[in-house]
Each structure stands twice: as C-alpha cells, then as structure tokens.
C-alpha cells in the first residue's frame, strides 16, 4: 500500500490514535503503521493506506487530524529529503502544468516568512511550470520541519526530521469553531467543549442510520455533534431543568431546543426525556447503536438518583405550589439522593450491555485520582470489549475517555458482575468526596 503523511493537530495527543482507528472502522479504510514510531511529541505519523481516495475519505471528518498528504520523502536534512524525492521523478510529470502552492510549517519552532520562502525555492528542481495560486490551487504541497517538543527557552536550530508530500485531504477542524460553546444560544456549567464532543462522536461511530443515546444529556452537547454527523439521537436526564432551559447560564431561551434550532438539527434529535436511568422506561433488549455520555462525577455537578434520605413519604410527592402540583411545574426537580461514582459507572455498563446492539459502542468519561489510578480500575463486562482508554490530565486528577464495544448479546440467565474484573476499590470510587478533600486520605466512616 502507498504511504501517506498523517499530520495531527497537537492537541489531546493521547486521543489521536483512538480517533484514527475509529475513523478507519467507520469509513471502512484499512490502515497500517508502525506503532513504535508514533510519538505524542510529534504531529507526524507515516501510515500505509490503499489509495489517495481512501486517504481522503479516512480523515474527512477527523477532528484531531489536520491533513493527509501523499508521501514523497523525508530525511534528517534537506539533502537527505531531496535525495529521496528525486528517486521518483515520474510522479512529478502529472503536476508539471497545474496550479500549485507550497505550505511550509514548523513544529516546535516558528519559521519566519524569509525562511519559508527559502525552503520553497529549494524545491525548484521539481520544475513545476504551472501558476502559483495561494487560494484554491489544483495542487498543494506540504513541507513540515519537525523540531520536536522542547522545554528550552530558545528552540533548536536544527529539525529532527523533515517531511514532504502532496496534500490530498483535510480534516474537519473547522467544526471546533462552528460548535464552540461560546457561540451557542444555550449552555450550562457542565456543557462539554466542542472539540472533545466531536471526538467522542467519531469514537461512537455516529453516522446516518445510527441511533445514539445520552443517558446524562445535560445541555445536549453530544446530541448536536452526533446528529451533525448524520445520526438520530435522543437523551435523558434526571434533571429536566437542564433540558428545558430553566437552569444553566442562559435561561429562558428554550433549553436544548434552542441549540437544535440554531444548528438546524431538530429533525435528527428524536426527543429528550426526564427519568432516572436506574428506573428507565426502555423496552427489553437492544435499541441503540451507541451510548455516549459524560456522567456527573461531582466537580461541577454531583450525580443523583431518585430517592429520599428519610425514605418514601408519599404525601411529599403531591405538594401544591402556587396552585400547581409540584411535579408539573417547569422548575420541578424530583427528590434525589447521592449516587456514588462507581455505582454510576456500574449501572452505565449494565445499561450498555443490555441496550446496545452487537457492535454498538459505549463512549463515556471516567474520572480518576492520578496517584491512585491503575489500569485494572477500568470496569469490565463480559459482553463489552475495551477499545480505547485516553487520558486528559488535570494535575491531581484526570478524566479518561473510555470506549467499549458490545461483542455479544447479554444472557440474563447467566449471572454477571460488572465489577468482577477487580475486587479492590477503583480510583474513581467516592471521587466527589476525594475531589473536595483535595485528594487527601479520606476518613473511611465518611464514605459509608
């Protein structure tokens, strides 16, 4: 297979390969690369792909990939680079009379305009005779000088590696700006940022014909991104105020519906509902192609489930407020109790095991304490396969984007235990208490 230069955006480095593999599966494009040559400290990865058309298809909706280029050469010096490019002069003829432009980029060091011009002129041996067009050229060629990451106050003068190729496709990083939360009519204090929402939609394989569900929908970020990629989506939450827009930073704008109208996605979002996922109304059996969610873990909003600390008091459910039954008010919030994080995740996996179709994906965030985390903390389930585990660090704690795939139907006649993969307490247990205790050791009696 021919080789191509994948040019990553240098953001969320731990998420890049997970998205690349998701796109490979989503688009049906085979890829091959040397895993040992991938580095989070470089934006470049050389990948074998079947054809130019397949390479363009692979990254057309990528968020963490800037571009893909047909590989023409590389080297530690320009002499080495030129020598490799000159090995295949037969490929130059096709572009000899077409309009073109060169894009010269530096990673780890900013290049002056004078330096860029000098680099472009050094490729004069190619002999292109077509007009140079800075806008909408027929051909675009990429030169990347990779100096690597450095903590030095003065960047190195010599690049570690030079790359050259013909650009054949770009990712969809413009969507990060398009879905910027600051531009939305409605948002709340738990609204997920646009870039990660889009990455999650890719890892969930959101696509036309798929049905995607968010059981902790909040202000609906994932409904927007999954539906933009063609999926039908729906969401639920125990707190209907977030859905209706009677809570959040921007009230009185019709809640989630305002964002759906803003992005013209109302026809793809089937509905939202208010209920506790522990008491969900879904029919038995598989329903969804993907479940994608950010469970409330207590940093900005704690997880809740239906209940009262003092038990059920029936008369409290029929309180009249200003002449209206309390549960019918637009600002109604049902009685709830705390929902411990490890229980939330356990119930989420149980929901996915039952409600996902075989081949469907569960994509969710898992908070962990940095110094306590172990790989065995990731909850497992007999019918769910771990696909990827990507970390977003925040110092003393981090959150991990977990992607799982359903590999078999759930057999309820067989007793299953979601936590059977481990018998210890995972780093996300009692996460809210640990967070507000600044990750100091907890008094065991306080977590009972």
PDB file of N, CA, C and O in Angstrom, residues 41-71:
ATOM      1  N   UNK A  41       4.912  13.433  20.964  1.00  0.00           N
ATOM      2  CA  UNK A  41       5.740  14.633  20.873  1.00  0.00           C
ATOM      3  C   UNK A  41       5.967  15.071  19.430  1.00  0.00           C
ATOM      4  O   UNK A  41       6.751  15.986  19.175  1.00  0.00           O
ATOM      5  N   UNK A  42       5.293  14.420  18.486  1.00  0.00           N
ATOM      6  CA  UNK A  42       5.413  14.780  17.074  1.00  0.00           C
ATOM      7  C   UNK A  42       4.026  14.803  16.444  1.00  0.00           C
ATOM      8  O   UNK A  42       3.165  13.985  16.789  1.00  0.00           O
ATOM      9  N   UNK A  43       3.779  15.703  15.493  1.00  0.00           N
ATOM     10  CA  UNK A  43       2.475  15.740  14.835  1.00  0.00           C
ATOM     11  C   UNK A  43       2.394  14.834  13.608  1.00  0.00           C
ATOM     12  O   UNK A  43       1.358  14.798  12.941  1.00  0.00           O
ATOM     13  N   UNK A  44       3.460  14.096  13.296  1.00  0.00           N
ATOM     14  CA  UNK A  44       3.535  13.333  12.056  1.00  0.00           C
ATOM     15  C   UNK A  44       3.509  11.829  12.319  1.00  0.00           C
ATOM     16  O   UNK A  44       4.164  11.324  13.229  1.00  0.00           O
ATOM     17  N   UNK A  45       2.729  11.123  11.504  1.00  0.00           N
ATOM     18  CA  UNK A  45       2.716   9.668  11.529  1.00  0.00           C
ATOM     19  C   UNK A  45       2.628   9.177  10.097  1.00  0.00           C
ATOM     20  O   UNK A  45       1.763   9.624   9.326  1.00  0.00           O
ATOM     21  N   UNK A  46       3.519   8.278   9.713  1.00  0.00           N
ATOM     22  CA  UNK A  46       3.507   7.700   8.373  1.00  0.00           C
ATOM     23  C   UNK A  46       2.612   6.467   8.382  1.00  0.00           C
ATOM     24  O   UNK A  46       2.840   5.526   9.155  1.00  0.00           O
ATOM     25  N   UNK A  47       1.586   6.483   7.526  1.00  0.00           N
ATOM     26  CA  UNK A  47       0.575   5.425   7.520  1.00  0.00           C
ATOM     27  C   UNK A  47       0.403   4.887   6.109  1.00  0.00           C
ATOM     28  O   UNK A  47       0.358   5.663   5.144  1.00  0.00           O
ATOM     29  N   UNK A  48       0.297   3.586   5.977  1.00  0.00           N
ATOM     30  CA  UNK A  48       0.004   2.967   4.682  1.00  0.00           C
ATOM     31  C   UNK A  48      -1.505   2.891   4.507  1.00  0.00           C
ATOM     32  O   UNK A  48      -2.226   2.367   5.370  1.00  0.00           O
ATOM     33  N   UNK A  49      -1.988   3.420   3.364  1.00  0.00           N
ATOM     34  CA  UNK A  49      -3.416   3.442   3.048  1.00  0.00           C
ATOM     35  C   UNK A  49      -3.574   2.990   1.601  1.00  0.00           C
ATOM     36  O   UNK A  49      -2.703   3.240   0.757  1.00  0.00           O
ATOM     37  N   UNK A  50      -4.672   2.349   1.292  1.00  0.00           N
ATOM     38  CA  UNK A  50      -4.847   1.710  -0.015  1.00  0.00           C
ATOM     39  C   UNK A  50      -4.715   2.652  -1.202  1.00  0.00           C
ATOM     40  O   UNK A  50      -4.156   2.278  -2.232  1.00  0.00           O
ATOM     41  N   UNK A  51      -5.236   3.865  -1.096  1.00  0.00           N
ATOM     42  CA  UNK A  51      -5.241   4.775  -2.239  1.00  0.00           C
ATOM     43  C   UNK A  51      -5.429   6.211  -1.778  1.00  0.00           C
ATOM     44  O   UNK A  51      -5.766   6.462  -0.608  1.00  0.00           O
ATOM     45  N   UNK A  52      -5.221   7.143  -2.703  1.00  0.00           N
ATOM     46  CA  UNK A  52      -5.450   8.555  -2.406  1.00  0.00           C
ATOM     47  C   UNK A  52      -6.901   8.788  -2.019  1.00  0.00           C
ATOM     48  O   UNK A  52      -7.201   9.505  -1.052  1.00  0.00           O
ATOM     49  N   UNK A  53      -7.830   8.176  -2.753  1.00  0.00           N
ATOM     50  CA  UNK A  53      -9.257   8.361  -2.463  1.00  0.00           C
ATOM     51  C   UNK A  53      -9.594   7.852  -1.067  1.00  0.00           C
ATOM     52  O   UNK A  53     -10.359   8.490  -0.334  1.00  0.00           O
ATOM     53  N   UNK A  54      -9.009   6.717  -0.676  1.00  0.00           N
ATOM     54  CA  UNK A  54      -9.278   6.168   0.655  1.00  0.00           C
ATOM     55  C   UNK A  54      -8.652   7.051   1.739  1.00  0.00           C
ATOM     56  O   UNK A  54      -9.222   7.207   2.819  1.00  0.00           O
ATOM     57  N   UNK A  55      -7.485   7.620   1.452  1.00  0.00           N
ATOM     58  CA  UNK A  55      -6.838   8.505   2.434  1.00  0.00           C
ATOM     59  C   UNK A  55      -7.689   9.741   2.675  1.00  0.00           C
ATOM     60  O   UNK A  55      -7.867  10.183   3.819  1.00  0.00           O
ATOM     61  N   UNK A  56      -8.221  10.309   1.605  1.00  0.00           N
ATOM     62  CA  UNK A  56      -9.085  11.488   1.738  1.00  0.00           C
ATOM     63  C   UNK A  56     -10.351  11.149   2.506  1.00  0.00           C
ATOM     64  O   UNK A  56     -10.804  11.905   3.371  1.00  0.00           O
ATOM     65  N   UNK A  57     -10.924   9.979   2.220  1.00  0.00           N
ATOM     66  CA  UNK A  57     -12.134   9.534   2.903  1.00  0.00           C
ATOM     67  C   UNK A  57     -11.871   9.304   4.392  1.00  0.00           C
ATOM     68  O   UNK A  57     -12.702   9.633   5.244  1.00  0.00           O
ATOM     69  N   UNK A  58     -10.703   8.758   4.702  1.00  0.00           N
ATOM     70  CA  UNK A  58     -10.365   8.422   6.078  1.00  0.00           C
ATOM     71  C   UNK A  58     -10.455   9.618   7.012  1.00  0.00           C
ATOM     72  O   UNK A  58     -10.962   9.502   8.127  1.00  0.00           O
ATOM     73  N   UNK A  59      -9.974  10.780   6.576  1.00  0.00           N
ATOM     74  CA  UNK A  59      -9.857  11.906   7.515  1.00  0.00           C
ATOM     75  C   UNK A  59     -10.868  13.010   7.275  1.00  0.00           C
ATOM     76  O   UNK A  59     -10.801  14.054   7.923  1.00  0.00           O
ATOM     77  N   UNK A  60     -11.826  12.794   6.392  1.00  0.00           N
ATOM     78  CA  UNK A  60     -12.723  13.895   6.026  1.00  0.00           C
ATOM     79  C   UNK A  60     -13.519  14.447   7.200  1.00  0.00           C
ATOM     80  O   UNK A  60     -13.930  15.610   7.184  1.00  0.00           O
ATOM     81  N   UNK A  61     -13.761  13.643   8.247  1.00  0.00           N
ATOM     82  CA  UNK A  61     -14.478  14.163   9.422  1.00  0.00           C
ATOM     83  C   UNK A  61     -13.617  14.113  10.674  1.00  0.00           C
ATOM     84  O   UNK A  61     -14.126  14.203  11.793  1.00  0.00           O
ATOM     85  N   UNK A  62     -12.286  13.991  10.474  1.00  0.00           N
ATOM     86  CA  UNK A  62     -11.367  13.943  11.607  1.00  0.00           C
ATOM     87  C   UNK A  62     -11.304  15.281  12.322  1.00  0.00           C
ATOM     88  O   UNK A  62     -11.341  16.340  11.691  1.00  0.00           O
ATOM     89  N   UNK A  63     -11.180  15.235  13.631  1.00  0.00           N
ATOM     90  CA  UNK A  63     -11.069  16.446  14.446  1.00  0.00           C
ATOM     91  C   UNK A  63      -9.627  16.663  14.888  1.00  0.00           C
ATOM     92  O   UNK A  63      -9.160  17.799  14.976  1.00  0.00           O
ATOM     93  N   UNK A  64      -8.907  15.601  15.153  1.00  0.00           N
ATOM     94  CA  UNK A  64      -7.535  15.710  15.648  1.00  0.00           C
ATOM     95  C   UNK A  64      -6.497  15.484  14.547  1.00  0.00           C
ATOM     96  O   UNK A  64      -5.312  15.364  14.833  1.00  0.00           O
ATOM     97  N   UNK A  65      -6.931  15.429  13.294  1.00  0.00           N
ATOM     98  CA  UNK A  65      -6.026  15.332  12.142  1.00  0.00           C
ATOM     99  C   UNK A  65      -6.220  16.559  11.268  1.00  0.00           C
ATOM    100  O   UNK A  65      -7.346  16.868  10.865  1.00  0.00           O
ATOM    101  N   UNK A  66      -5.141  17.256  11.007  1.00  0.00           N
ATOM    102  CA  UNK A  66      -5.218  18.460  10.184  1.00  0.00           C
ATOM    103  C   UNK A  66      -5.272  18.126   8.698  1.00  0.00           C
ATOM    104  O   UNK A  66      -6.055  18.705   7.948  1.00  0.00           O
ATOM    105  N   UNK A  67      -4.408  17.206   8.267  1.00  0.00           N
ATOM    106  CA  UNK A  67      -4.361  16.899   6.839  1.00  0.00           C
ATOM    107  C   UNK A  67      -3.715  15.541   6.612  1.00  0.00           C
ATOM    108  O   UNK A  67      -3.092  14.961   7.509  1.00  0.00           O
ATOM    109  N   UNK A  68      -3.870  15.026   5.401  1.00  0.00           N
ATOM    110  CA  UNK A  68      -3.178  13.819   4.965  1.00  0.00           C
ATOM    111  C   UNK A  68      -2.524  14.126   3.630  1.00  0.00           C
ATOM    112  O   UNK A  68      -3.130  14.756   2.754  1.00  0.00           O
ATOM    113  N   UNK A  69      -1.273  13.711   3.476  1.00  0.00           N
ATOM    114  CA  UNK A  69      -0.514  14.002   2.262  1.00  0.00           C
ATOM    115  C   UNK A  69       0.110  12.726   1.716  1.00  0.00           C
ATOM    116  O   UNK A  69       0.582  11.870   2.475  1.00  0.00           O
ATOM    117  N   UNK A  70       0.105  12.617   0.397  1.00  0.00           N
ATOM    118  CA  UNK A  70       0.808  11.525  -0.268  1.00  0.00           C
ATOM    119  C   UNK A  70       2.301  11.675   0.011  1.00  0.00           C
ATOM    120  O   UNK A  70       2.879  12.726  -0.246  1.00  0.00           O
ATOM    121  N   UNK A  71       2.896  10.638   0.553  1.00  0.00           N
ATOM    122  CA  UNK A  71       4.299  10.703   0.973  1.00  0.00           C
ATOM    123  C   UNK A  71       5.238  10.754  -0.227  1.00  0.00           C
ATOM    124  O   UNK A  71       5.204   9.897  -1.104  1.00  0.00           O
TER     125      UNK A  71
END
